[in-house]
């Protein structure tokens, strides 16, 4: 029996170590997810406010990641009582994974369009107005053959490219991922688009890709921790499976039921945890029932018409006659 008890204790201790390891891994994954999402938010908002007429910068997937990771951290801290929190967090993380995939594609296409633009043929206009762009020209000025021109209205602080505008046949269209943008409003110069803006776009793409894979890993680790039973439940199952439900001890001809030993799991963050079995509570000994004699016989009432028996008269026995001697 002591050897079996030691085997049970070792099994529960191994499960406790695995349980704490899964909890630690899930918590680390959630923290990494939040940090990467904050970085993605910083890049996305910077891209979004850099150019007034082009709204790129996928910062919205990070919002789902931050909410989901925060809910998962709360559920991991609450352990068994926080399973609903972990389920809600995993749902938000899955939404963030889908949005990160879309955001990486959108920012990647936008970065490719900016990278294909020849900014040496573009002009920066600090004050707004109307400019003339030649149709089919190869530069931002009138060619020698006097081609027809088309007017382009630009606001203040705008970098515009006449050759891209001419490729659209001088049609003013909104920004689309299917064509290169021909003007960038609200910038400090064309160099800002060529270097800073383009680098921010590629950084946003990298953050979204990393968030995608970290989100998948985080959701998997949280689900693995959620499905792991708690150490106390495992210890109780070990005892129930390896020992009978109760132990019967015969004391003074009376059967007294003793409950099985209760597992005791002690958690300590700074020291290794200990798993043991508390001794069963002492059973109260029931004394044997005392002997009680039967009550004396009491005659019942006599039925009507039947004379009651009379007690026989006591007759003094007479002395035997003395023998007379002749």
Short mmCIF file of C-alpha atoms in Angstrom, two decimals:
data_model
loop_
_atom_site.label_atom_id
_atom_site.label_comp_id
_atom_site.label_asym_id
_atom_site.label_seq_id
_atom_site.Cartn_x
_atom_site.Cartn_y
_atom_site.Cartn_z
CA UNK A 1 0.00 0.00 0.00
CA UNK A 2 2.72 2.63 0.74
CA UNK A 3 4.39 1.79 -2.59
CA UNK A 4 1.12 2.22 -4.43
CA UNK A 5 0.59 5.52 -2.63
CA UNK A 6 4.05 6.71 -3.74
CA UNK A 7 3.31 5.77 -7.37
CA UNK A 8 0.09 7.76 -7.23
CA UNK A 9 1.89 10.75 -5.74
CA UNK A 10 4.55 10.70 -8.48
CA UNK A 11 1.90 10.50 -11.22
CA UNK A 12 0.04 13.48 -9.80
CA UNK A 13 3.27 15.46 -9.46
CA UNK A 14 4.14 14.82 -13.11
CA UNK A 15 0.69 15.98 -14.14
CA UNK A 16 1.08 19.12 -12.02
CA UNK A 17 4.37 19.95 -13.72
CA UNK A 18 2.83 19.43 -17.16
CA UNK A 19 -0.17 21.56 -16.13
CA UNK A 20 2.03 24.43 -14.97
CA UNK A 21 4.17 24.17 -18.12
CA UNK A 22 1.09 24.47 -20.36
CA UNK A 23 -0.15 27.39 -18.30
CA UNK A 24 3.22 29.15 -18.61
CA UNK A 25 3.46 28.54 -22.36
CA UNK A 26 -0.06 29.85 -22.98
CA UNK A 27 0.63 32.97 -20.89
CA UNK A 28 3.90 33.67 -22.74
CA UNK A 29 2.17 33.27 -26.10
CA UNK A 30 -0.54 35.74 -25.08
CA UNK A 31 2.05 38.29 -23.93
CA UNK A 32 3.97 37.95 -27.21
CA UNK A 33 0.73 38.35 -29.14
CA UNK A 34 -0.08 41.59 -27.32
CA UNK A 35 3.42 43.03 -27.86
CA UNK A 36 3.41 42.27 -31.59
CA UNK A 37 -0.10 43.66 -31.91
CA UNK A 38 0.92 46.92 -30.24
CA UNK A 39 3.79 47.22 -32.71
CA UNK A 40 1.42 46.53 -35.58
CA UNK A 41 -0.97 49.21 -34.29
CA UNK A 42 1.88 51.74 -34.19
CA UNK A 43 2.91 50.99 -37.79
CA UNK A 44 -0.65 50.88 -39.07
CA UNK A 45 -1.73 54.19 -37.56
CA UNK A 46 1.45 55.88 -38.80
CA UNK A 47 0.71 54.68 -42.34
CA UNK A 48 -2.96 55.61 -42.08
CA UNK A 49 -2.30 59.26 -41.14
CA UNK A 50 0.74 59.79 -43.39
CA UNK A 51 -1.18 60.24 -46.64
CA UNK A 52 -4.58 61.89 -46.67
CA UNK A 53 -5.99 60.40 -49.87
CA UNK A 54 -4.65 56.84 -49.46
CA UNK A 55 -5.89 54.88 -46.46
CA UNK A 56 -3.54 51.95 -46.08
CA UNK A 57 -2.11 50.53 -42.87
CA UNK A 58 -3.76 47.40 -41.48
CA UNK A 59 -3.96 48.20 -37.78
CA UNK A 60 -7.42 46.72 -37.31
CA UNK A 61 -6.30 43.05 -37.00
CA UNK A 62 -4.28 44.02 -33.93
CA UNK A 63 -7.45 45.14 -32.13
CA UNK A 64 -8.89 41.62 -32.30
CA UNK A 65 -5.58 40.13 -31.21
CA UNK A 66 -5.28 42.44 -28.19
CA UNK A 67 -8.85 41.78 -27.01
CA UNK A 68 -8.51 38.02 -27.54
CA UNK A 69 -5.12 37.74 -25.83
CA UNK A 70 -6.34 39.79 -22.86
CA UNK A 71 -9.38 37.55 -22.41
CA UNK A 72 -7.20 34.46 -22.66
CA UNK A 73 -4.80 35.80 -20.03
CA UNK A 74 -7.70 36.42 -17.66
CA UNK A 75 -8.99 32.88 -18.25
CA UNK A 76 -5.55 31.34 -17.76
CA UNK A 77 -5.18 33.19 -14.46
CA UNK A 78 -8.58 31.93 -13.28
CA UNK A 79 -7.72 28.35 -14.40
CA UNK A 80 -10.80 26.13 -14.18
CA UNK A 81 -13.18 29.02 -13.51
CA UNK A 82 -11.98 30.92 -16.57
CA UNK A 83 -12.80 28.47 -19.37
CA UNK A 84 -15.50 30.74 -20.76
CA UNK A 85 -13.00 33.61 -20.85
CA UNK A 86 -10.55 31.45 -22.79
CA UNK A 87 -13.23 30.40 -25.28
CA UNK A 88 -14.16 34.05 -25.93
CA UNK A 89 -10.48 34.97 -26.27
CA UNK A 90 -9.82 32.21 -28.79
CA UNK A 91 -12.79 33.43 -30.87
CA UNK A 92 -11.33 36.97 -31.00
CA UNK A 93 -7.89 35.60 -31.84
CA UNK A 94 -9.34 33.59 -34.74
CA UNK A 95 -11.01 36.74 -36.05
CA UNK A 96 -7.68 38.54 -35.75
CA UNK A 97 -5.97 35.76 -37.68
CA UNK A 98 -8.40 36.16 -40.58
CA UNK A 99 -8.06 39.95 -40.55
CA UNK A 100 -4.25 39.75 -40.36
CA UNK A 101 -4.20 37.58 -43.48
CA UNK A 102 -6.31 40.13 -45.37
CA UNK A 103 -4.35 43.10 -43.98
CA UNK A 104 -1.01 41.61 -44.99
CA UNK A 105 -2.28 41.19 -48.56
CA UNK A 106 -3.67 44.74 -48.76
CA UNK A 107 -0.55 46.41 -47.35
CA UNK A 108 1.69 44.19 -49.48
CA UNK A 109 -0.11 45.16 -52.68
CA UNK A 110 0.02 48.84 -51.69
CA UNK A 111 3.74 48.63 -50.92
CA UNK A 112 4.33 47.00 -54.30
CA UNK A 113 2.48 49.79 -56.09
CA UNK A 114 4.50 52.46 -54.29
CA UNK A 115 7.75 50.62 -54.98
CA UNK A 116 6.99 50.55 -58.73
CA UNK A 117 6.55 54.32 -58.87
CA UNK A 118 9.42 56.35 -60.38
CA UNK A 119 9.48 59.34 -58.04
CA UNK A 120 12.23 61.02 -60.07
CA UNK A 121 9.48 61.86 -62.59
CA UNK A 122 7.13 63.21 -59.93
CA UNK A 123 6.78 66.81 -58.69
CA UNK A 124 6.08 68.13 -55.22
CA UNK A 125 3.76 71.14 -54.96
CA UNK A 126 3.72 72.94 -51.63
CA UNK A 127 0.77 75.18 -52.45
CA UNK A 128 -2.29 73.83 -54.17
CA UNK A 129 -3.55 74.76 -57.58
CA UNK A 130 -4.11 73.47 -61.09
CA UNK A 131 -1.25 71.99 -63.12
CA UNK A 132 -1.11 70.89 -66.75
CA UNK A 133 -0.01 67.35 -67.49
CA UNK A 134 0.62 66.34 -71.13
CA UNK A 135 -1.26 63.30 -72.30
CA UNK A 136 1.05 60.43 -73.14
CA UNK A 137 4.14 62.34 -72.00
CA UNK A 138 7.15 60.61 -70.62
CA UNK A 139 7.86 63.28 -68.05
CA UNK A 140 6.28 65.86 -65.84
CA UNK A 141 6.60 68.63 -68.44
CA UNK A 142 5.41 69.37 -72.00
CA UNK A 143 7.27 67.39 -74.62
CA UNK A 144 8.74 68.91 -77.78
CA UNK A 145 5.90 67.84 -80.04
CA UNK A 146 3.26 69.87 -78.27
CA UNK A 147 1.00 67.04 -77.20
CA UNK A 148 -2.38 67.86 -75.74
CA UNK A 149 -2.43 68.58 -72.05
CA UNK A 150 -4.93 67.87 -69.35
CA UNK A 151 -5.37 69.76 -66.12
CA UNK A 152 -4.87 68.24 -62.69
CA UNK A 153 -6.04 69.93 -59.51
CA UNK A 154 -3.78 69.25 -56.54
CA UNK A 155 -4.15 70.45 -52.93
CA UNK A 156 -1.40 71.81 -50.72
CA UNK A 157 1.59 69.62 -49.87
CA UNK A 158 1.04 67.11 -52.65
CA UNK A 159 3.43 64.89 -54.55
CA UNK A 160 1.94 64.19 -58.00
CA UNK A 161 3.14 62.19 -60.97
CA UNK A 162 1.91 63.41 -64.36
CA UNK A 163 3.05 60.31 -66.22
CA UNK A 164 0.83 58.12 -64.06
CA UNK A 165 -2.06 60.54 -64.47
CA UNK A 166 -1.60 60.43 -68.23
CA UNK A 167 -1.62 56.64 -68.19
CA UNK A 168 -5.16 56.88 -66.81
CA UNK A 169 -6.12 59.11 -69.76
CA UNK A 170 -6.44 62.06 -67.40
CA UNK A 171 -9.31 60.46 -65.52
CA UNK A 172 -9.59 61.42 -61.88
CA UNK A 173 -10.22 58.19 -60.03
CA UNK A 174 -10.08 57.26 -56.40
CA UNK A 175 -7.34 55.05 -55.00
CA UNK A 176 -7.48 51.44 -56.10
CA UNK A 177 -5.20 48.47 -55.57
CA UNK A 178 -5.37 47.74 -59.29
CA UNK A 179 -3.49 50.89 -60.35
CA UNK A 180 -0.62 53.00 -59.10
CA UNK A 181 -1.65 56.17 -57.24
CA UNK A 182 -0.67 59.30 -59.15
CA UNK A 183 -0.74 61.75 -56.23
CA UNK A 184 -0.03 61.69 -52.49
CA UNK A 185 -1.67 64.44 -50.46
CA UNK A 186 -0.52 65.89 -47.15
CA UNK A 187 3.14 64.86 -47.35
CA UNK A 188 6.39 66.75 -46.84
CA UNK A 189 7.92 65.71 -50.13
CA UNK A 190 8.16 62.92 -52.66
CA UNK A 191 11.14 61.50 -50.79
CA UNK A 192 8.85 60.78 -47.82
CA UNK A 193 6.70 58.50 -49.95
CA UNK A 194 9.64 56.85 -51.62
CA UNK A 195 11.47 55.95 -48.41
CA UNK A 196 9.51 56.42 -45.16
CA UNK A 197 6.02 55.53 -46.39
CA UNK A 198 7.17 52.51 -48.36
CA UNK A 199 9.26 51.18 -45.47
CA UNK A 200 6.33 51.56 -43.09
CA UNK A 201 4.14 49.58 -45.46
CA UNK A 202 6.59 46.68 -45.60
CA UNK A 203 6.97 46.81 -41.81
CA UNK A 204 3.21 46.56 -41.45
CA UNK A 205 3.18 43.56 -43.78
CA UNK A 206 5.86 41.85 -41.67
CA UNK A 207 3.97 42.55 -38.43
CA UNK A 208 0.74 41.15 -39.83
CA UNK A 209 2.47 38.00 -41.05
CA UNK A 210 4.13 37.49 -37.66
CA UNK A 211 0.83 38.19 -35.88
CA UNK A 212 -0.84 35.59 -38.09
CA UNK A 213 1.52 32.79 -37.04
CA UNK A 214 1.75 33.88 -33.40
CA UNK A 215 -2.05 33.99 -33.27
CA UNK A 216 -2.29 30.42 -34.53
CA UNK A 217 0.26 29.25 -31.93
CA UNK A 218 -1.43 31.25 -29.15
CA UNK A 219 -4.88 29.82 -29.92
CA UNK A 220 -3.48 26.27 -29.99
CA UNK A 221 -1.68 26.67 -26.64
CA UNK A 222 -4.71 28.22 -24.96
CA UNK A 223 -6.96 25.41 -26.21
CA UNK A 224 -4.46 22.82 -24.99
CA UNK A 225 -4.39 24.39 -21.54
CA UNK A 226 -8.17 24.69 -21.42
CA UNK A 227 -8.65 20.99 -22.14
CA UNK A 228 -6.13 19.88 -19.49
CA UNK A 229 -7.81 18.66 -16.27
CA UNK A 230 -6.79 20.26 -13.01
CA UNK A 231 -4.31 18.40 -10.75
CA UNK A 232 -6.84 17.90 -7.94
CA UNK A 233 -9.26 16.15 -10.29
CA UNK A 234 -6.48 13.93 -11.64
CA UNK A 235 -5.40 13.00 -8.13
CA UNK A 236 -8.95 12.07 -7.19
CA UNK A 237 -9.25 9.91 -10.31
CA UNK A 238 -5.99 8.14 -9.47
CA UNK A 239 -7.25 7.29 -6.00
CA UNK A 240 -10.66 6.20 -7.22
CA UNK A 241 -9.20 3.97 -9.94
CA UNK A 242 -6.55 2.27 -7.80
CA UNK A 243 -8.30 1.80 -4.45
CA UNK A 244 -11.79 0.70 -3.39
CA UNK A 245 -14.37 3.30 -2.64
CA UNK A 246 -14.30 2.71 1.09
CA UNK A 247 -12.27 0.69 3.53
CA UNK A 248 -14.17 -1.40 6.00
CA UNK A 249 -12.74 -1.94 9.44
CA UNK A 250 -14.37 -4.24 11.95
CA UNK A 251 -14.26 -2.80 15.41
CA UNK A 252 -16.08 -4.49 18.28
CA UNK A 253 -18.37 -6.44 15.97
CA UNK A 254 -19.45 -3.22 14.23
CA UNK A 255 -18.56 -2.22 10.60
CA UNK A 256 -17.23 1.32 10.40
CA UNK A 257 -16.75 2.86 6.91
CA UNK A 258 -13.54 4.88 6.49
CA UNK A 259 -13.36 7.32 3.52
CA UNK A 260 -10.38 7.12 1.13
CA UNK A 261 -7.45 9.49 1.69
CA UNK A 262 -7.99 12.97 0.28
CA UNK A 263 -5.28 14.34 -2.07
CA UNK A 264 -3.69 17.59 -0.97
CA UNK A 265 -2.12 19.76 -3.71
CA UNK A 266 -0.07 22.75 -2.54
CA UNK A 267 0.88 25.41 -5.13
CA UNK A 268 3.81 27.71 -4.55
CA UNK A 269 5.28 29.97 -7.22
CA UNK A 270 8.75 30.10 -5.65
CA UNK A 271 9.16 26.48 -4.57
CA UNK A 272 8.29 23.15 -6.19
CA UNK A 273 4.78 22.04 -5.47
CA UNK A 274 4.04 19.09 -3.20
CA UNK A 275 1.34 16.57 -3.70
CA UNK A 276 0.45 14.30 -0.82
CA UNK A 277 -2.42 12.43 0.69
CA UNK A 278 -4.01 13.59 3.89
CA UNK A 279 -4.77 10.82 6.42
CA UNK A 280 -8.45 9.92 6.75
CA UNK A 281 -10.33 11.44 9.67
CA UNK A 282 -10.65 9.19 12.70
CA UNK A 283 -13.80 7.16 12.60
CA UNK A 284 -16.09 7.23 15.60
CA UNK A 285 -16.36 3.83 17.26
CA UNK A 286 -19.95 2.86 17.80
CA UNK A 287 -20.39 1.03 21.13
CA UNK A 288 -22.32 -2.24 21.05
CA UNK A 289 -25.99 -2.00 21.98
CA UNK A 290 -26.71 -2.61 25.68
CA UNK A 291 -28.75 -5.61 26.68
CA UNK A 292 -32.28 -4.74 27.83
CA UNK A 293 -34.33 -7.54 29.49
CA UNK A 294 -37.85 -8.19 28.40
CA UNK A 295 -40.53 -6.38 30.49
CA UNK A 296 -42.39 -8.48 33.14
CA UNK A 297 -45.54 -10.27 32.12
CA UNK A 298 -48.70 -8.34 32.86
CA UNK A 299 -52.02 -10.19 32.47
CA UNK A 300 -54.46 -8.48 30.20
CA UNK A 301 -58.13 -7.76 30.91
CA UNK A 302 -60.44 -10.72 31.29
CA UNK A 303 -63.17 -11.04 28.65
CA UNK A 304 -66.82 -10.61 29.80
CA UNK A 305 -68.55 -13.82 30.94
CA UNK A 306 -65.46 -15.72 31.72
CA UNK A 307 -64.63 -15.93 35.43
CA UNK A 308 -61.26 -14.80 36.36
CA UNK A 309 -58.96 -17.46 37.64
CA UNK A 310 -58.68 -17.50 41.37
CA UNK A 311 -55.51 -17.98 43.12
CA UNK A 312 -55.23 -21.29 44.87
CA UNK A 313 -55.42 -21.16 48.69
CA UNK A 314 -52.24 -21.89 50.41
CA UNK A 315 -52.56 -25.01 52.54
CA UNK A 316 -50.12 -25.53 55.31
CA UNK A 317 -48.74 -28.99 54.94
CA UNK A 318 -49.51 -31.18 57.94
CA UNK A 319 -46.82 -32.93 59.85
CA UNK A 320 -46.53 -36.62 59.22
CA UNK A 321 -48.07 -38.75 62.04
CA UNK A 322 -45.55 -39.78 64.56
CA UNK A 323 -45.10 -43.49 64.94
CA UNK A 324 -46.31 -44.93 68.34
CA UNK A 325 -44.05 -47.32 70.02
CA UNK A 326 -45.82 -50.38 71.52
#
